[in-house]
């Protein structure tokens, strides 16, 4: 459809089923109508293929100001930006890191938090988002 699939999140929620969130992007930006078009198409495919066998909501969204980071390329693209990263497991006694992104090295993400440098394995990142500067 001419949109970039920027990422997908599947979030289990206690009430009302789970949430399947699809993030799209486009060089010209994303408007509400774009999200509606993609949602309609994806919903049709999901109804036919039925890959999720529990109650869920589908949400199609732009990346927004607090855009999620999914790939190594995302982390490199936003080097120098403020980020909030949550790991799957603790590293040096903590799971959350909010600081400045210093890019990547091999399969690791480099981040500085309060003048301390951390090397975070990309495969252990549960969630990463830019911190809005507004």
XYZ file of C-alpha atoms in Angstrom:
134
model
C 0.000 0.000 0.000
C 3.068 2.262 -0.061
C 3.568 2.441 3.704
C 6.567 1.249 5.683
C 5.832 -1.328 8.350
C 7.896 0.219 11.140
C 7.088 -2.329 13.832
C 4.563 -4.560 15.535
C 3.774 -4.980 19.225
C 1.509 -7.578 20.773
C 0.587 -6.616 24.311
C -1.250 -9.012 26.596
C -3.787 -7.184 28.697
C -5.934 -8.471 31.525
C -9.200 -6.792 30.633
C -10.716 -6.786 27.168
C -8.199 -9.117 25.553
C -4.832 -8.254 24.045
C -3.675 -5.416 21.800
C -2.035 -5.878 18.409
C -0.408 -2.570 17.546
C 0.973 -2.024 14.050
C 3.156 1.041 13.476
C 3.349 2.501 9.986
C 5.429 5.251 8.465
C 5.614 7.147 5.167
C 7.945 9.801 3.777
C 4.987 12.225 3.597
C 3.919 11.467 7.162
C 0.923 9.561 8.469
C -2.608 10.926 8.825
C -5.639 9.344 10.478
C -6.981 8.283 7.076
C -3.796 6.322 6.409
C -4.236 4.403 9.651
C -7.874 3.663 8.789
C -6.937 2.313 5.316
C -4.193 0.070 6.679
C -6.383 -1.086 9.569
C -9.131 -2.115 7.134
C -6.699 -4.108 4.977
C -4.913 -5.786 7.892
C -8.198 -6.581 9.625
C -9.426 -8.376 6.506
C -6.275 -10.487 6.302
C -6.395 -11.310 10.017
C -10.053 -12.339 9.749
C -9.245 -14.750 6.914
C -5.939 -16.123 8.235
C -7.000 -16.112 11.926
C -3.455 -16.292 13.388
C -4.512 -15.031 16.841
C -6.848 -17.364 18.695
C -7.823 -15.071 21.563
C -9.715 -11.823 21.935
C -7.634 -8.841 20.807
C -7.939 -5.293 19.519
C -6.147 -4.109 16.391
C -4.584 -0.654 16.465
C -2.760 0.907 13.518
C -0.740 3.962 14.453
C 1.928 6.358 13.338
C 5.157 6.216 15.302
C 4.429 9.459 17.165
C 6.765 11.659 19.198
C 7.674 8.871 21.610
C 8.300 6.530 18.704
C 9.196 2.948 19.537
C 12.554 1.632 18.352
C 12.524 -1.899 16.974
C 15.606 -2.544 14.858
C 19.337 -1.964 14.979
C 18.805 0.563 12.177
C 16.342 2.483 14.388
C 18.919 2.712 17.174
C 21.589 3.921 14.733
C 19.219 6.411 13.068
C 18.374 8.095 16.361
C 21.889 8.251 17.808
C 22.121 11.295 20.080
C 18.430 11.161 21.021
C 17.073 10.680 24.514
C 15.650 7.156 24.962
C 13.844 5.034 27.508
C 14.804 1.358 27.313
C 13.356 -1.563 29.264
C 15.168 -4.916 29.268
C 13.661 -8.392 29.585
C 16.140 -9.245 32.345
C 18.168 -7.194 34.804
C 21.584 -5.919 33.827
C 23.759 -4.596 36.644
C 20.732 -4.725 38.940
C 18.345 -2.752 36.739
C 15.919 -3.228 33.859
C 15.169 0.406 32.948
C 17.588 2.829 31.339
C 16.739 6.418 30.415
C 19.518 8.393 28.818
C 21.171 9.248 25.522
C 21.503 6.806 22.668
C 25.046 6.330 21.365
C 24.172 4.002 18.476
C 25.073 0.340 18.213
C 28.126 -1.881 18.245
C 27.663 -5.345 16.741
C 24.423 -6.619 18.360
C 24.491 -4.215 21.306
C 22.892 -0.828 21.938
C 25.081 1.827 23.558
C 23.430 4.249 25.966
C 24.663 6.834 28.474
C 22.665 7.279 31.685
C 23.813 9.950 34.149
C 27.361 9.993 32.693
C 27.631 6.195 32.924
C 27.913 4.131 29.723
C 25.956 0.910 29.310
C 26.111 -1.805 26.668
C 22.642 -3.334 26.272
C 22.233 -6.531 24.240
C 19.700 -5.833 21.482
C 18.123 -9.270 21.952
C 17.365 -8.461 25.610
C 15.514 -5.209 24.907
C 11.837 -5.623 25.726
C 10.805 -2.075 24.823
C 12.598 1.056 23.644
C 11.114 4.479 22.918
C 12.346 7.947 22.154
C 11.667 10.430 24.926
C 9.705 13.403 23.612
C 11.579 16.673 23.972
C 8.366 18.748 24.121
